[in-house]
Tab-separated table of C-alpha atoms in Angstrom:
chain	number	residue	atom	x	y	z
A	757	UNK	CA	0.000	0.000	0.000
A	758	UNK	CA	1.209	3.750	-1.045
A	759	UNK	CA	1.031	6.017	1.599
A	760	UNK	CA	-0.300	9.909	0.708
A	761	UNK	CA	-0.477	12.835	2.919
A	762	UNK	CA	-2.120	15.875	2.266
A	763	UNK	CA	0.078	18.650	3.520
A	764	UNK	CA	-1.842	21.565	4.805
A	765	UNK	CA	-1.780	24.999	3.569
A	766	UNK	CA	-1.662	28.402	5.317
A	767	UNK	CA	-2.417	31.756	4.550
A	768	UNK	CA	-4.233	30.574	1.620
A	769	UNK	CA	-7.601	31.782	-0.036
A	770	UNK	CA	-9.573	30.794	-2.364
A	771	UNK	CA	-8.059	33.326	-4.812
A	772	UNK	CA	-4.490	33.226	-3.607
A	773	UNK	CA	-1.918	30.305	-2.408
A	774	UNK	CA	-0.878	29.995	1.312
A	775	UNK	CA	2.188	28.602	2.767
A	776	UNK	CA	1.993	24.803	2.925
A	777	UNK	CA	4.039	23.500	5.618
A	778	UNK	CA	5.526	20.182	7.401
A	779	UNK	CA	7.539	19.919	3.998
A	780	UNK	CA	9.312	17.127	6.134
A	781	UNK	CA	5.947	14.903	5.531
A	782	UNK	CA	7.269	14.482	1.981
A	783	UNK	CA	10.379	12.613	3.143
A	784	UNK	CA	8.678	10.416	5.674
A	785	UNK	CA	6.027	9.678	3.194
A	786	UNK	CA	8.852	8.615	1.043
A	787	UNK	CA	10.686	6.779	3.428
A	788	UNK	CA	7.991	4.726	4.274
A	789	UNK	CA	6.450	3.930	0.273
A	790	UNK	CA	10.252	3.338	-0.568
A	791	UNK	CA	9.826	0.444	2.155
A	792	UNK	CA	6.728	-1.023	-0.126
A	793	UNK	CA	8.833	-3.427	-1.789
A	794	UNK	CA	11.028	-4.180	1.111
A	795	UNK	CA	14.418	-3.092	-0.409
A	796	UNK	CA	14.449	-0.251	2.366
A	797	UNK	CA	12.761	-1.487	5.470
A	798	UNK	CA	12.415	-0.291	8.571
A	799	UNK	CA	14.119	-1.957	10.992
A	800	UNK	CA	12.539	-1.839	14.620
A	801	UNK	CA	14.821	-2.241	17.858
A	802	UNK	CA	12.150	-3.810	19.975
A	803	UNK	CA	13.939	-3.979	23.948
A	804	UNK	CA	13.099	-7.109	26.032
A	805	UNK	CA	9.953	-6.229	28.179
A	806	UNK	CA	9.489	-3.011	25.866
A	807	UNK	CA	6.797	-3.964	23.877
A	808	UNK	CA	4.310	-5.556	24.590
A	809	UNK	CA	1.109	-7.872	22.709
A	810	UNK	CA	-2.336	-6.658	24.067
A	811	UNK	CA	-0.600	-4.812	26.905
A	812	UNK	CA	1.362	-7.915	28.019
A	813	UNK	CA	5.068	-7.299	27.344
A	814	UNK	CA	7.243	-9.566	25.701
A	815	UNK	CA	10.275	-10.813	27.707
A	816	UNK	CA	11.638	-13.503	25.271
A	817	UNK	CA	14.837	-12.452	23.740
A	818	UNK	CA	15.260	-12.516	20.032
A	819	UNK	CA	17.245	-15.808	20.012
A	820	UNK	CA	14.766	-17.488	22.184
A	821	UNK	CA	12.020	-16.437	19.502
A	822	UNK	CA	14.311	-17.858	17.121
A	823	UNK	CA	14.352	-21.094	18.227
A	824	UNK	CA	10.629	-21.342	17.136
A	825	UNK	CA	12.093	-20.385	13.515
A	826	UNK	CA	11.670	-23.210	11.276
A	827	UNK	CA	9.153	-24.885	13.793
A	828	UNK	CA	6.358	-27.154	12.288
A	829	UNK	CA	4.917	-28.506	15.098
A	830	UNK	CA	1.090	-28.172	16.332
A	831	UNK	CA	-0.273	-26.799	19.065
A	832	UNK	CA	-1.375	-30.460	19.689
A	833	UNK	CA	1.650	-31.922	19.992
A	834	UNK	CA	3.220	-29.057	22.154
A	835	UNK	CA	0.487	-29.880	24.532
A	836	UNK	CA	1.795	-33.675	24.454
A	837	UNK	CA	5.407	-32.186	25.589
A	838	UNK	CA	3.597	-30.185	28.149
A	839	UNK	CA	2.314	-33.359	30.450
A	840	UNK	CA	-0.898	-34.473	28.443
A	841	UNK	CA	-2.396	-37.103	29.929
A	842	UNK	CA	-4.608	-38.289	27.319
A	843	UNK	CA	-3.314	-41.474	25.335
A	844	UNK	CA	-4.706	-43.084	21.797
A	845	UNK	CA	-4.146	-46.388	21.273
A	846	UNK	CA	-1.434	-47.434	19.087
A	847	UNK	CA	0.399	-50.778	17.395
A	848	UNK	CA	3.558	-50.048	17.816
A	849	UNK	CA	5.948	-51.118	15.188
A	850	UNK	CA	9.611	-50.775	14.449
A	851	UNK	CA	9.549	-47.760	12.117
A	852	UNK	CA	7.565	-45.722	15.504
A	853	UNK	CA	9.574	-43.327	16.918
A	854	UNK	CA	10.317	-41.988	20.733
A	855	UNK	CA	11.515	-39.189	22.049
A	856	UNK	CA	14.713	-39.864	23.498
A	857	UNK	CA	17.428	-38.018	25.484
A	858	UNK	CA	20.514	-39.425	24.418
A	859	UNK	CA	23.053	-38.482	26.885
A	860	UNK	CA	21.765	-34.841	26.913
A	861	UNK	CA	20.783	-34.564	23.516
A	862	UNK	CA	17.061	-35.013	22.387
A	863	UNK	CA	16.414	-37.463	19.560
A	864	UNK	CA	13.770	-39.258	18.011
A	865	UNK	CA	14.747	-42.940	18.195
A	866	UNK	CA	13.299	-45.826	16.276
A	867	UNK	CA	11.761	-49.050	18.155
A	868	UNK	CA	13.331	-51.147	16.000
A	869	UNK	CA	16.642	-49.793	17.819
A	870	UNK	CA	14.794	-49.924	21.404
A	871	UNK	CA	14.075	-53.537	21.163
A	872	UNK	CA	17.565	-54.019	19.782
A	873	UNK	CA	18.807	-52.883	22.869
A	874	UNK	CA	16.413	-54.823	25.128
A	875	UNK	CA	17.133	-57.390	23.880
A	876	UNK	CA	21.126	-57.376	24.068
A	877	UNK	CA	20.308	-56.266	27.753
A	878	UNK	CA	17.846	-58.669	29.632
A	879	UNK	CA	16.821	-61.526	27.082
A	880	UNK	CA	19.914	-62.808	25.460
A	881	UNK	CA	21.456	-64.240	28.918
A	882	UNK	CA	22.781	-68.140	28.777
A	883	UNK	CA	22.511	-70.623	31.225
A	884	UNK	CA	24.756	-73.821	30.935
A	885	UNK	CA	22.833	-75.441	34.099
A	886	UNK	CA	19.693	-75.517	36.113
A	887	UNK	CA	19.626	-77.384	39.118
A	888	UNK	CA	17.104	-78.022	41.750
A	889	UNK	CA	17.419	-78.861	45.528
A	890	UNK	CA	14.633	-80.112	47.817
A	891	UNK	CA	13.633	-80.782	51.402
A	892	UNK	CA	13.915	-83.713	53.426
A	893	UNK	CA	11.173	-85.971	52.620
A	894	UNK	CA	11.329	-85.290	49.117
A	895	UNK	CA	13.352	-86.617	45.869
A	896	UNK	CA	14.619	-85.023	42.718
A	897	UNK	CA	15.938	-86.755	40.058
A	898	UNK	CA	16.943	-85.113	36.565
A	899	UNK	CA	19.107	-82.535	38.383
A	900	UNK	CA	21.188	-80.766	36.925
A	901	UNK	CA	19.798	-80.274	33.566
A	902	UNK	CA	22.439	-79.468	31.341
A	903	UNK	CA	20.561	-79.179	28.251
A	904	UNK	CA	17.438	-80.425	28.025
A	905	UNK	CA	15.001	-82.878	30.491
A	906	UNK	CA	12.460	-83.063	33.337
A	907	UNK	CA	13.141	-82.165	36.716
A	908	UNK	CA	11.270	-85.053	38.144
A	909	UNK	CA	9.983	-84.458	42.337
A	910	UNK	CA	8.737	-87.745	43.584
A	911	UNK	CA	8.231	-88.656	47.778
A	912	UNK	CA	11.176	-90.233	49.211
A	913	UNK	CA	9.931	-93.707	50.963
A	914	UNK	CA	8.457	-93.398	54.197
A	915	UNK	CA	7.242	-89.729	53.216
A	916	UNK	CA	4.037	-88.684	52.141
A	917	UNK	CA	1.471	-85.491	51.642
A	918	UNK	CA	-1.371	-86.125	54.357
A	919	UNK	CA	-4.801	-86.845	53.237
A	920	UNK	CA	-7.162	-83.355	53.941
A	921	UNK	CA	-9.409	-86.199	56.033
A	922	UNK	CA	-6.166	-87.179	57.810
A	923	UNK	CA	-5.082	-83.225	58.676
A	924	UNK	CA	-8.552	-83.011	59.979
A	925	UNK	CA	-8.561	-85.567	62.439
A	926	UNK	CA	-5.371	-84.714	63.642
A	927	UNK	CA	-6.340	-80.977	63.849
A	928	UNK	CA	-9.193	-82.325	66.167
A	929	UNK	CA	-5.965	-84.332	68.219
A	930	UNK	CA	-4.447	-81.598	68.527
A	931	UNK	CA	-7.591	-79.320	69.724
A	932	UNK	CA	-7.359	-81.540	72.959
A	933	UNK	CA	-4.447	-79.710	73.801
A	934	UNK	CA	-1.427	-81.617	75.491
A	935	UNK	CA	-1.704	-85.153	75.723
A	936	UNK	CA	1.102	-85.812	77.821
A	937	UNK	CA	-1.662	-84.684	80.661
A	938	UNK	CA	-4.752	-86.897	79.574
A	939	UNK	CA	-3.213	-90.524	81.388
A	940	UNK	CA	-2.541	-92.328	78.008
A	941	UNK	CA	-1.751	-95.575	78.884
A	942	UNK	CA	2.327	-96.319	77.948
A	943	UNK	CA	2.033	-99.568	79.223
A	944	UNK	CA	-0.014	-102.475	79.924
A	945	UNK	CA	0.947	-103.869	83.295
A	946	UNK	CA	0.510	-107.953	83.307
A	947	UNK	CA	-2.647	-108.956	84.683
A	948	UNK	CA	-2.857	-110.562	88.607
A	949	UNK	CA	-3.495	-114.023	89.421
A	950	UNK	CA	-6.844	-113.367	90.479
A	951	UNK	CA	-7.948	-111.054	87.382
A	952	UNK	CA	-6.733	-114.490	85.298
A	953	UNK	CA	-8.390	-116.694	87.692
A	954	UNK	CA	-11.328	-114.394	87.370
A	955	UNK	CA	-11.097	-114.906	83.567
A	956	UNK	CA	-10.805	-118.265	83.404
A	957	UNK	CA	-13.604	-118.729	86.174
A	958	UNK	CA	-15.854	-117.091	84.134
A	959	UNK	CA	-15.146	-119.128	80.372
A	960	UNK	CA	-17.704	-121.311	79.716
A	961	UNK	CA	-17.462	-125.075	79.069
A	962	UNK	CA	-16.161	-125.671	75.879
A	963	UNK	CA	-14.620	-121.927	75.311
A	964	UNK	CA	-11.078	-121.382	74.104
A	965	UNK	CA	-9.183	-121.876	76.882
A	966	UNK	CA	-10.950	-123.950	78.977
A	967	UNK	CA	-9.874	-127.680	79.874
A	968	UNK	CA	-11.891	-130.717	79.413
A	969	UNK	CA	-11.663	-134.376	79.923
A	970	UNK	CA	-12.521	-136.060	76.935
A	971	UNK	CA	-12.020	-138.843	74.858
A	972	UNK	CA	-10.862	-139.166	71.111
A	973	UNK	CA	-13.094	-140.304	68.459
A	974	UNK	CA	-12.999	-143.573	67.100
A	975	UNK	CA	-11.695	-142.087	63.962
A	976	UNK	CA	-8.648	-140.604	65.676
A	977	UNK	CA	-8.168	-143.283	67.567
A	978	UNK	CA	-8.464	-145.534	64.677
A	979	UNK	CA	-5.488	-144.499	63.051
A	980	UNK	CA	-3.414	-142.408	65.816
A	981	UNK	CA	-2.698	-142.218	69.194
A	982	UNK	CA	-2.774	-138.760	70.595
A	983	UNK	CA	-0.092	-137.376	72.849
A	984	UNK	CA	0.887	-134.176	74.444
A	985	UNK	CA	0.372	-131.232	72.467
A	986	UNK	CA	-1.150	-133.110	69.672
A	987	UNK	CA	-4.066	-131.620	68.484
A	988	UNK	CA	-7.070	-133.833	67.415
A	989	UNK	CA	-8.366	-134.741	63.841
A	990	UNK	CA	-11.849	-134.887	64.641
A	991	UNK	CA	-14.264	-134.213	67.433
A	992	UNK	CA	-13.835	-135.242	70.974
A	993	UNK	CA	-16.504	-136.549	73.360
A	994	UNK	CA	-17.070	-135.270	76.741
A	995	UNK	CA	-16.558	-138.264	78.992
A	996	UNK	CA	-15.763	-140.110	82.309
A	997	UNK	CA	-13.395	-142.111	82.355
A	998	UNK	CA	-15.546	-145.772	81.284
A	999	UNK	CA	-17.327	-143.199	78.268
A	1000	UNK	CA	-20.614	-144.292	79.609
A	1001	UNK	CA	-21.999	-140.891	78.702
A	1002	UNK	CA	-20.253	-139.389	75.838
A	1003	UNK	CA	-21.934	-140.154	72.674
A	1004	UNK	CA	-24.172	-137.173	72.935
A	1005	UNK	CA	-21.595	-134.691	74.288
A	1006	UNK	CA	-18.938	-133.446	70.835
A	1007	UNK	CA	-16.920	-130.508	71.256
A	1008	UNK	CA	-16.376	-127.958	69.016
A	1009	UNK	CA	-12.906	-126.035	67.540
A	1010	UNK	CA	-9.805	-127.372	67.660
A	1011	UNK	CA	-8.034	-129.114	70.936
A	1012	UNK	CA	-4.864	-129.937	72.308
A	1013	UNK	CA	-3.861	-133.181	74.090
A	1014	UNK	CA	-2.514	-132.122	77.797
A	1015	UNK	CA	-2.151	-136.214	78.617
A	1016	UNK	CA	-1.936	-139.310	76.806
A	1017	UNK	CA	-4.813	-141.368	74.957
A	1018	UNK	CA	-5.274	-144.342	72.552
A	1019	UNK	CA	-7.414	-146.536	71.241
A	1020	UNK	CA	-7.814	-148.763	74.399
A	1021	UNK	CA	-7.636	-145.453	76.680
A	1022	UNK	CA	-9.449	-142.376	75.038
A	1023	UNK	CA	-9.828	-140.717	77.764
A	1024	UNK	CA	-7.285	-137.746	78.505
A	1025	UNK	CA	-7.481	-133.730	79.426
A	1026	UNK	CA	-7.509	-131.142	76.695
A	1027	UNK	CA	-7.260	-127.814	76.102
A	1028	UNK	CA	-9.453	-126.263	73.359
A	1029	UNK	CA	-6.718	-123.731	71.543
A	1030	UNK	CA	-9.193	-122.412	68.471
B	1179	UNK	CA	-11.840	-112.726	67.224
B	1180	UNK	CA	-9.100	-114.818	65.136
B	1181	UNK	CA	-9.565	-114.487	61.580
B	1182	UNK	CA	-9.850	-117.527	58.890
B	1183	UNK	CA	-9.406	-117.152	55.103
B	1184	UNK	CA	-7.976	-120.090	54.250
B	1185	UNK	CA	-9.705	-123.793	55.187
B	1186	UNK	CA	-9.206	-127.235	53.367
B	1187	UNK	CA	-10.171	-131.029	53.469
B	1188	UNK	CA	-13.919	-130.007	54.746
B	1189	UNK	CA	-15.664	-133.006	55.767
B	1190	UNK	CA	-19.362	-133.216	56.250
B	1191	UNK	CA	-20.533	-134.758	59.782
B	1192	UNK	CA	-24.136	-134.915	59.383
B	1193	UNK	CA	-27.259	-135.216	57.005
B	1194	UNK	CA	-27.728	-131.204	57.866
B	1195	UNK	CA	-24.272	-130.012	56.191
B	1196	UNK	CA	-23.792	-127.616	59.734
B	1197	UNK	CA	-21.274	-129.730	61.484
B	1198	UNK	CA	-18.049	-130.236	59.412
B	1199	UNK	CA	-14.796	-131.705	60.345
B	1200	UNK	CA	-12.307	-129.370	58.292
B	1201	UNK	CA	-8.758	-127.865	58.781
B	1202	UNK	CA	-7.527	-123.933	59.496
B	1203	UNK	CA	-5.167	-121.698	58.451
B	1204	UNK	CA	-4.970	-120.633	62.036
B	1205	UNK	CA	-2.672	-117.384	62.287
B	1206	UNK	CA	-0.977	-118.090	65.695
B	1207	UNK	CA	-0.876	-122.399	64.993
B	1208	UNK	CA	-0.869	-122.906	60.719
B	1209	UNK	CA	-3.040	-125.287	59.653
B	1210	UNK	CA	-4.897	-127.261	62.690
B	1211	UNK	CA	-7.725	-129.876	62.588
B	1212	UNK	CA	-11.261	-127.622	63.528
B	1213	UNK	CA	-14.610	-129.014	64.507
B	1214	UNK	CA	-17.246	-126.754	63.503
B	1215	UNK	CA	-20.492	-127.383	65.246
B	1216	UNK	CA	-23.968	-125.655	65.094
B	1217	UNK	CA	-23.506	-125.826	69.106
B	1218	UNK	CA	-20.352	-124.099	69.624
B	1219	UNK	CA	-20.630	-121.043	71.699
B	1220	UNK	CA	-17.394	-119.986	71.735
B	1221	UNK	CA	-16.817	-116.752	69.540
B	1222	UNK	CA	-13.089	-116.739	69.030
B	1223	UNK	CA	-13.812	-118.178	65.320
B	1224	UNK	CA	-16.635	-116.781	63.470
B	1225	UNK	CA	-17.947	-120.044	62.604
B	1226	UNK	CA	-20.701	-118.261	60.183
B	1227	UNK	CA	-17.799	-116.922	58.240
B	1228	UNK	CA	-16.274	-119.989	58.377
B	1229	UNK	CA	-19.012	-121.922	56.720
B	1230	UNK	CA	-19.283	-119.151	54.310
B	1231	UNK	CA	-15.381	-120.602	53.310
B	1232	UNK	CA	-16.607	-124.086	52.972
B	1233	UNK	CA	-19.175	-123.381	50.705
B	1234	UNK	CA	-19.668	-126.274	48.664
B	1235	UNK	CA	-16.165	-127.418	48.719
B	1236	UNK	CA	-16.306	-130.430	51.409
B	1237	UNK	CA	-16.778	-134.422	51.305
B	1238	UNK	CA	-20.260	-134.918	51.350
B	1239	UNK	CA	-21.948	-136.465	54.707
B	1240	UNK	CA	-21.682	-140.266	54.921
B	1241	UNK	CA	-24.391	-142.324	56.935
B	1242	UNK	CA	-22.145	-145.619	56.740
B	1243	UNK	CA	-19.069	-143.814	57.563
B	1244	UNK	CA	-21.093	-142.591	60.372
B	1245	UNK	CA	-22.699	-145.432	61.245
B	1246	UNK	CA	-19.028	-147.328	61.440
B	1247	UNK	CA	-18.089	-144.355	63.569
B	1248	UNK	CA	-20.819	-144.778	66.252
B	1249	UNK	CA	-20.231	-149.095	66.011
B	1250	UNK	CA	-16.627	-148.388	67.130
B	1251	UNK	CA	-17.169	-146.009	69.847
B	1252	UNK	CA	-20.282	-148.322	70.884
B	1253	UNK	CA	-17.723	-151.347	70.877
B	1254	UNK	CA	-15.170	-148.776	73.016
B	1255	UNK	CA	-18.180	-148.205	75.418
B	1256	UNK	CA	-18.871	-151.977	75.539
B	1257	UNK	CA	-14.454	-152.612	76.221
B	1258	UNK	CA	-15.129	-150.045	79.119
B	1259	UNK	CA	-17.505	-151.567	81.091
B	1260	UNK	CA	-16.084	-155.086	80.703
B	1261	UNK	CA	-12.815	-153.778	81.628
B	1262	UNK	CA	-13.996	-150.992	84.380
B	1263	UNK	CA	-16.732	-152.759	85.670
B	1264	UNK	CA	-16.409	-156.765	85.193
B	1265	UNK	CA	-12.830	-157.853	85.051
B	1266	UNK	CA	-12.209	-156.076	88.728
B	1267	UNK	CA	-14.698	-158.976	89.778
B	1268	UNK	CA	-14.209	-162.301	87.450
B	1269	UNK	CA	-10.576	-161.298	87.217
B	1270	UNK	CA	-9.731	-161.091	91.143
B	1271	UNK	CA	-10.120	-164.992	92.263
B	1272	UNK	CA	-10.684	-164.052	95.880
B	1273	UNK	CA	-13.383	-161.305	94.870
B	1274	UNK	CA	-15.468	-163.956	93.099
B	1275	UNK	CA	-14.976	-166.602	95.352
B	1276	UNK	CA	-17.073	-164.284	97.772
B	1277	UNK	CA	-19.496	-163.979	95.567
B	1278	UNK	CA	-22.596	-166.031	96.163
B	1279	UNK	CA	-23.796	-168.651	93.060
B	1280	UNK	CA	-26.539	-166.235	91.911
B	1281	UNK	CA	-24.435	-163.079	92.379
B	1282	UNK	CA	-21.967	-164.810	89.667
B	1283	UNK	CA	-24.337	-165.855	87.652
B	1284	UNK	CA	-25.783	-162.026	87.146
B	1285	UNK	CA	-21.909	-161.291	86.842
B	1286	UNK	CA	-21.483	-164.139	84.118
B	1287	UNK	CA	-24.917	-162.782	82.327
B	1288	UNK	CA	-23.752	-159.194	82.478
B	1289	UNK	CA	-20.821	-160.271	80.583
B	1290	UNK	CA	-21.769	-162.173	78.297
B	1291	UNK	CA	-24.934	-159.150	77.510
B	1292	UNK	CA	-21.947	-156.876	76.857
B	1293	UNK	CA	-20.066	-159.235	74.733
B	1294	UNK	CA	-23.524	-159.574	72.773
B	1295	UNK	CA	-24.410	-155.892	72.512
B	1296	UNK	CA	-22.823	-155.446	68.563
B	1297	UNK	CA	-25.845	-158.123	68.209
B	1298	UNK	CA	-28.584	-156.097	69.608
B	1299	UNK	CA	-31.245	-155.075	66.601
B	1300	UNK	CA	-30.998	-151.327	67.161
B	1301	UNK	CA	-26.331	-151.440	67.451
B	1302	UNK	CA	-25.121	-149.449	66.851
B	1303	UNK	CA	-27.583	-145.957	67.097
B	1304	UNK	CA	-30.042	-147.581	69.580
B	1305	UNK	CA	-28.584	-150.008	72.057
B	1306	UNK	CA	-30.204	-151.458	75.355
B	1307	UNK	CA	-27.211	-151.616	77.645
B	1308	UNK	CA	-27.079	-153.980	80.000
B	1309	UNK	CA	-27.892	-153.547	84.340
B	1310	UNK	CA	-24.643	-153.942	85.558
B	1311	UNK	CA	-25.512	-156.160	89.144
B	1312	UNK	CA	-25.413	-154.890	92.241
């Protein structure tokens, strides 16, 4: 745009020419429409905190302004820099970049490089031997595995997990509290005389451990004689001693011969062991 | 209570199959001759579990086995009372030469009704023993 001033004029009529004055307008005017094609701009000297944008002032020194010279970026991803919170989900792949500081200077880094680096740093690790140890009660076999194999855990003998049924009831054992106090017996004293005299006093006839005079049958004494500790091969027959009243009178179980008997004597005493 | 699982040679002693004559396993003895009898009170053996071993697996009863059974111990009844009860008094020479003519003629019939019971009708399951004399 041209600029044009109108200079004003004094001591003028309208039939005779004033004085126009503020000549000087003519070289400002041409100063500044010399400017209109750049080749002879002005050239402000703004001071730091000296001018100001809607009556703020502007503190930022010219070479902090220039570092915005050149500058793409969007508002949006200024507002990333400054702490956004907000994320979008993304695959990442190896050609996505990072912002990276890389020993004091900022780069965008490729994943590709990232993983690279993981890589090299935690997952690449050998390990020639594994090896496994367990507690008593338990057995291992397979260790070490040097390159391939099972580590096999199996229950040494005389070791096993308890049953849940079997934790319970001794849970309950254990509820009782100490059973040192509760007069467990530790050991069974031998019985008296008179308890086994008791005992045997009140066995009936014919009961395991009861004596009897009797005589063999005639099958036993058939083919045998029976002596002491022999035991008989068929039933015996309550008896006296001429077996005048025994053929109704068979015992039961097994007994054993506590005298002497054959075939012409049957009669003896017995024991009945089973 | 002893316990049984094992039994062999069961023999049946009567028409009823609930009296055997059979051998044990027994844990404390091995294998031991065993009466089993309907009438056995003892408990030591289960006898029901016992039978429940036999099964079928036993000789079956015999009446002539039997019957020779009860003719022998009939005969060993018979040898008692001769020997017990007569040959204290034919036998002692001084004994029977107290003896009166009619007390030694019971004596002689007593004997000689012994020696003749195997002849009865009823020997040897039914016998009429003789009155041994006063």
């Amino acid at each position: 745009m041209v600029l044009t001033v109108t200079k004003p004029t004094v001591g003028g009529s309208e039939d005779s020419w004033g004085t126009t004055i503020n000549t000087a307008l003519d070289d400002i005017v041409l100063e500044i429409n010399s400017n209109a094609d750049g080749t002879n701009a002005i050239t402000p000297n703004l001071t730091e905190g000296s001018w100001e944008i809607s009556t703020t002032p502007v503190t930022a020194s010219a070479a902090e302004l220039n570092i915005l010279d050149g500058a793409t970026v969007t508002t949006d991803e200024v507002n990333i820099l400054d702490g956004d919170t907000s994320a979008t989900s993304t695959t990442v792949v190896d050609a996505d970049r990072v912002v990276f500081n890389d020993d004091g200077t900022m780069k965008q880094v490729a994943m590709s490089d990232l993983k690279t680096y993981i890589n090299a740093s935690v997952g690449s690790g050998s390990v020639t031997e594994v090896a496994m140890t367990v507690p008593t009660g338990l057995t291992v076999s397979g260790s070490p595995i040097t390159t391939s194999g099972t580590l096999a855990v199996t229950f040494t003998s005389g070791y096993s997990i308890p049953t849940t049924s079997s934790q319970s009831n001794w849970n309950t054992a254990y509820g009782w509290g100490d059973h040192s106090t509760q007069g467990y017996l530790t050991s069974a004293p031998a019985p008296t005389s008179s308890q086994v005299g008791s005992a045997m006093a009140g066995l009936s006839t014919g009961a395991v451990g009861t004596f009897a005079f009797a005589m063999i049958s005639a099958s036993t004494a058939s083919t045998s004689v029976s002596v002491p500790n022999g035991t008989t091969t068929s039933s015996l027959f309550y008896t006296d001693r001429s077996a005048s009243n025994s053929a109704s009178y068979k015992t039961s179980g097994t007994w054993k011969c506590m005298g002497y008997a054959t075939n012409e004597d049957r009669g003896t005493v017995w024991m009945r062991i089973a | 209570m002893v316990a049984i699982t094992e039994i062999r040679n069961a023999r049946s002693m009567n028409a009823e199959n609930t009296h055997f004559d059979l051998e044990i396993n027994h844990p404390d003895y091995g294998w031991i001759p065993y009466a089993l009898t309907p009438w056995d009170t003892d408990n030591t053996i289960n006898n029901t579990e016992l039978l429940a071993l036999i099964g079928s697996d036993y000789v079956a009863f015999s009446q002539s086995d039997e019957d020779a059974r009860q003719a022998d111990f009939s005969r060993y009844q018979r040898n008692q009372r001769l020997e017990n009860e007569v040959d204290p008094i034919v036998t002692n020479p001084l004994r029977w030469a107290d003896l009166t003519t009619e007390k030694q003629n019971e004596w002689t019939q007593y004997r000689t009704d012994l020696l003749n019971v195997p002849q009865q009708a009823g020997f040897p399951n039914t016998i009429n023993w003789p009155t041994k004399p006063e």
